[in-house]
Short mmCIF file of C-alpha atoms and ligand atoms in Angstrom, two decimals:
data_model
loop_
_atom_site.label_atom_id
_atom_site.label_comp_id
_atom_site.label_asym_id
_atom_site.label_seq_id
_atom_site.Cartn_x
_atom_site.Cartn_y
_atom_site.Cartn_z
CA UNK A 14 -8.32 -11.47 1.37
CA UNK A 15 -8.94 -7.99 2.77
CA UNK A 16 -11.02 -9.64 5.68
CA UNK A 17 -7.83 -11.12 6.77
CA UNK A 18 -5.56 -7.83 7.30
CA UNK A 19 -4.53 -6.77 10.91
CA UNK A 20 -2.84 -3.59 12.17
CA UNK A 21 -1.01 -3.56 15.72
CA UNK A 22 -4.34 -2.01 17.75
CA UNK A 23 -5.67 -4.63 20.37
CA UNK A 24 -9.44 -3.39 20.21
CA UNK A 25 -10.02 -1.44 16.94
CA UNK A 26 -12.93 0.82 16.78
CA UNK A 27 -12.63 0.84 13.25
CA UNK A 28 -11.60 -2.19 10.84
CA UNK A 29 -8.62 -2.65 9.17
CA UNK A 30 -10.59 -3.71 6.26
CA UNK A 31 -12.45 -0.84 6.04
CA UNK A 32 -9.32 1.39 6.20
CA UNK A 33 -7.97 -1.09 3.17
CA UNK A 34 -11.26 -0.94 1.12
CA UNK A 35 -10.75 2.95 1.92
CA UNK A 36 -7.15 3.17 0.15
CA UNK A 37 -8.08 0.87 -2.69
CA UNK A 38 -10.92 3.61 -3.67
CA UNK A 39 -8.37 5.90 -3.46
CA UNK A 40 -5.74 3.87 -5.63
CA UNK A 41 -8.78 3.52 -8.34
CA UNK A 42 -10.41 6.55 -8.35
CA UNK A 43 -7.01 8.23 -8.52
CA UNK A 44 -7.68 10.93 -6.06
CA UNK A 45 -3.95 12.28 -4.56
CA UNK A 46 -4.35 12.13 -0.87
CA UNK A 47 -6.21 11.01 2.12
CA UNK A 48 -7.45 14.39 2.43
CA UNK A 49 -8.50 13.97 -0.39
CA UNK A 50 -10.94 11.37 0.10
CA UNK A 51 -11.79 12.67 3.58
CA UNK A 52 -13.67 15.85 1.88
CA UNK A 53 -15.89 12.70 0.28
CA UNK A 54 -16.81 11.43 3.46
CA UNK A 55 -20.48 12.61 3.05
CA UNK A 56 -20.70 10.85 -0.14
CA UNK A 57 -23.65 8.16 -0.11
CA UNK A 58 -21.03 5.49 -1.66
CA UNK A 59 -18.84 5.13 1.22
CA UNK A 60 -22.15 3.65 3.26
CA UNK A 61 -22.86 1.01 0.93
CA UNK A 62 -18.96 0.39 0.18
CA UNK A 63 -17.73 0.02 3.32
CA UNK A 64 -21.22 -0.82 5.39
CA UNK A 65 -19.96 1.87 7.74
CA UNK A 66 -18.98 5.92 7.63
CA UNK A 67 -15.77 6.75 6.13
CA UNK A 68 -12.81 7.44 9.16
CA UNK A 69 -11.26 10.93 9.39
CA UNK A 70 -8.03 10.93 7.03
CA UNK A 71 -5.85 11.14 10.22
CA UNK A 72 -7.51 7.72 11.67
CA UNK A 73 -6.59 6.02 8.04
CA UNK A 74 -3.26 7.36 8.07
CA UNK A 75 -2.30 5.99 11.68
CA UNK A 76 -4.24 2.52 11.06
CA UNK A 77 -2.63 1.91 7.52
CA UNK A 78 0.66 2.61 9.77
CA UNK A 79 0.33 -0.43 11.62
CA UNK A 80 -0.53 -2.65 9.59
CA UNK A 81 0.97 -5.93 9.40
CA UNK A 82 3.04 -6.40 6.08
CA UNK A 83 2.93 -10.28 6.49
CA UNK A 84 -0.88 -10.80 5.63
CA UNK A 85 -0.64 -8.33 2.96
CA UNK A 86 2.12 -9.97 1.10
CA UNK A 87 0.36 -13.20 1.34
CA UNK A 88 -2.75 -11.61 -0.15
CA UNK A 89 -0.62 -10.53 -2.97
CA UNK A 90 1.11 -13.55 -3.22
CA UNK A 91 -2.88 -14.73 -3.53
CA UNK A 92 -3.44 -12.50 -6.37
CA UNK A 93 -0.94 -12.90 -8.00
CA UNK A 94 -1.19 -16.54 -8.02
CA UNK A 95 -4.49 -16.40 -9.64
CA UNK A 96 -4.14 -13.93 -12.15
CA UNK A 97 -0.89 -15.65 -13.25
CA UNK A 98 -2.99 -19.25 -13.53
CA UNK A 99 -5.53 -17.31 -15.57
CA UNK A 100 -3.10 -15.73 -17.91
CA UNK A 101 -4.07 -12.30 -17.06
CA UNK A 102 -0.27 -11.43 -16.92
CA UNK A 103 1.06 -12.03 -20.34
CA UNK A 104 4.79 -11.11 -20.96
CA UNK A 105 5.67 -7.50 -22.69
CA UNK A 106 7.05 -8.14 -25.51
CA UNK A 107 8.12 -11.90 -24.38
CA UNK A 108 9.65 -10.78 -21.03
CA UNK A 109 8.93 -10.30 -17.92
CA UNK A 110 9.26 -6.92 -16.94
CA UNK A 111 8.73 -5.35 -13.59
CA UNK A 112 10.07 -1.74 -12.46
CA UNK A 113 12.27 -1.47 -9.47
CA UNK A 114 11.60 2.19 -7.72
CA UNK A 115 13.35 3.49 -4.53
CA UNK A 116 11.59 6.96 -2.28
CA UNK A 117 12.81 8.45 0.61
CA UNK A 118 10.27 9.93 2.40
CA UNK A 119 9.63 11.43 6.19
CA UNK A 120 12.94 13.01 6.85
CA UNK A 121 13.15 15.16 10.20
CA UNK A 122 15.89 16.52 12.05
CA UNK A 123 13.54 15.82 15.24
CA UNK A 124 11.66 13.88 15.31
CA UNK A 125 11.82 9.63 14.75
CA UNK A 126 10.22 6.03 14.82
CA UNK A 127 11.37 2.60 15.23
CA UNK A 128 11.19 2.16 11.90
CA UNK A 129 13.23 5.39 10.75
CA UNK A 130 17.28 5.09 9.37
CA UNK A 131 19.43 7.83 10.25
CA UNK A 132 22.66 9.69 8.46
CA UNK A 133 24.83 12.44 9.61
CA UNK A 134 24.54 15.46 7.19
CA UNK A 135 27.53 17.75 6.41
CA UNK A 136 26.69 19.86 9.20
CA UNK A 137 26.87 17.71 11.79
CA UNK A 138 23.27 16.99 12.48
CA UNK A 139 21.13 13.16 12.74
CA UNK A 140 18.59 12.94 10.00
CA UNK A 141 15.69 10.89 10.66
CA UNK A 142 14.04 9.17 7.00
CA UNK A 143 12.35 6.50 5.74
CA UNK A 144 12.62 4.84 2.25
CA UNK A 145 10.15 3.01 0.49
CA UNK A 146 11.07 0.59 -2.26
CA UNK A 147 8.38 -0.50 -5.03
CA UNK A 148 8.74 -3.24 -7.34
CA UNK A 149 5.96 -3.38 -9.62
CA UNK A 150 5.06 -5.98 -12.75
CA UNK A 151 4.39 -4.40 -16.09
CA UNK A 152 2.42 -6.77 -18.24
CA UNK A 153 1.04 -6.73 -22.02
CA UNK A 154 -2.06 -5.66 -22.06
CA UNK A 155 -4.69 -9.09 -22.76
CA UNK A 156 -6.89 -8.14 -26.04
CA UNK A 157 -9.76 -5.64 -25.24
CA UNK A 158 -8.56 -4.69 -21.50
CA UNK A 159 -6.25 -2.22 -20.06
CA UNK A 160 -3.05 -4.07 -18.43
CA UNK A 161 -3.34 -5.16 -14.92
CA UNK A 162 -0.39 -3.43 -12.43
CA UNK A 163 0.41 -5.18 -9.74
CA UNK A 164 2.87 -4.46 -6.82
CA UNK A 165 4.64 -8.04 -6.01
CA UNK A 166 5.48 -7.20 -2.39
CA UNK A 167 5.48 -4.91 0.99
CA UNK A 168 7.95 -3.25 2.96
CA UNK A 169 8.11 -4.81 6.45
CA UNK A 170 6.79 -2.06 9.02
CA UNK A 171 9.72 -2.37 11.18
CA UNK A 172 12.55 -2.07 8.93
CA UNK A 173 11.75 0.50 6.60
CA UNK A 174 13.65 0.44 2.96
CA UNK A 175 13.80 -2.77 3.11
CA UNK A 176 11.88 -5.33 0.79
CA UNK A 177 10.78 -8.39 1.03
CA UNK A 178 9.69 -10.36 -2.00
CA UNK A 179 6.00 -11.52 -1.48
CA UNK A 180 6.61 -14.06 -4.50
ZN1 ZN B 20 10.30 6.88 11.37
#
């Protein structure tokens, strides 16, 4: 699934699957920030994780940026498929339970993107933001294994705030 990821570059230097396999060590080992896992950049892992050096954290921030949101719903769509066909997502307490949450994030008075919403603020000024909405399934727990969490879609890059269901 990862293999089949784009971002908006016409010749990439660097993958877009090794940006993704990047960001899911960063989602599983927990660490807070692409910094963050730039400072581990001469850790021997990243070689035999990625079969290539880790990118600087600005270089993962502006590829993850442009990446396409349509292949990376359908991979979730993919995974979610199979883990729902192999009962790894058993109900909570007989329901099915997923978390709607809503950020705003990037606001700037000067600065904007094609993908940023704008408000007029008291004073008279244009805002610049994005929001982010996350919808997320909570499932039991299956006997002996933590609970798998799984986001169920993607923002589209172009319209920011906006959700599209990937299921
Ligand atoms: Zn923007």
């Amino acid at each position: 699934m990862i293999e089949g990821l784009t971002d908006h570059r016409s010749l990439p230097r660097i993958s877009t699957a090794l940006v993704v396999k990047a960001v899911l060590a960063v989602y599983w080992s927990r660490l807070g920030s692409l910094n963050a896992l730039a400072m581990t950049r001469s850790v021997k892992f990243w070689k035999s994780w990625l079969d290539a050096p880790l990118c600087s954290a600005d270089s993962l921030g502006r590829i993850i940026a442009g990446m396409e949101a349509g292949p990376l719903r359908q991979g979730i769509h993919h995974v979610y498929e199979r883990l729902k066909r192999n009962k790894a997502l058993p109900d909570l307490h007989g329901l099915a339970v997923a978390v709607l949450d809503g950020h705003e994030t990037s606001a700037s008075y000067r600065r904007c993107c094609a993908g940023c919403l704008k408000r007029t603020i008291p004073s008279g000024q244009t805002q610049f933001y994005h929001r982010n909405v996350t919808l997320m399934l909570l499932c039991a727990s299956p006997r002996d294994r933590p609970a798998v969490r799984l986001l169920l879609a993607a923002p589209a890059r172009a319209r920011a705030g906006r959700l599209s269901a990937g299921l």
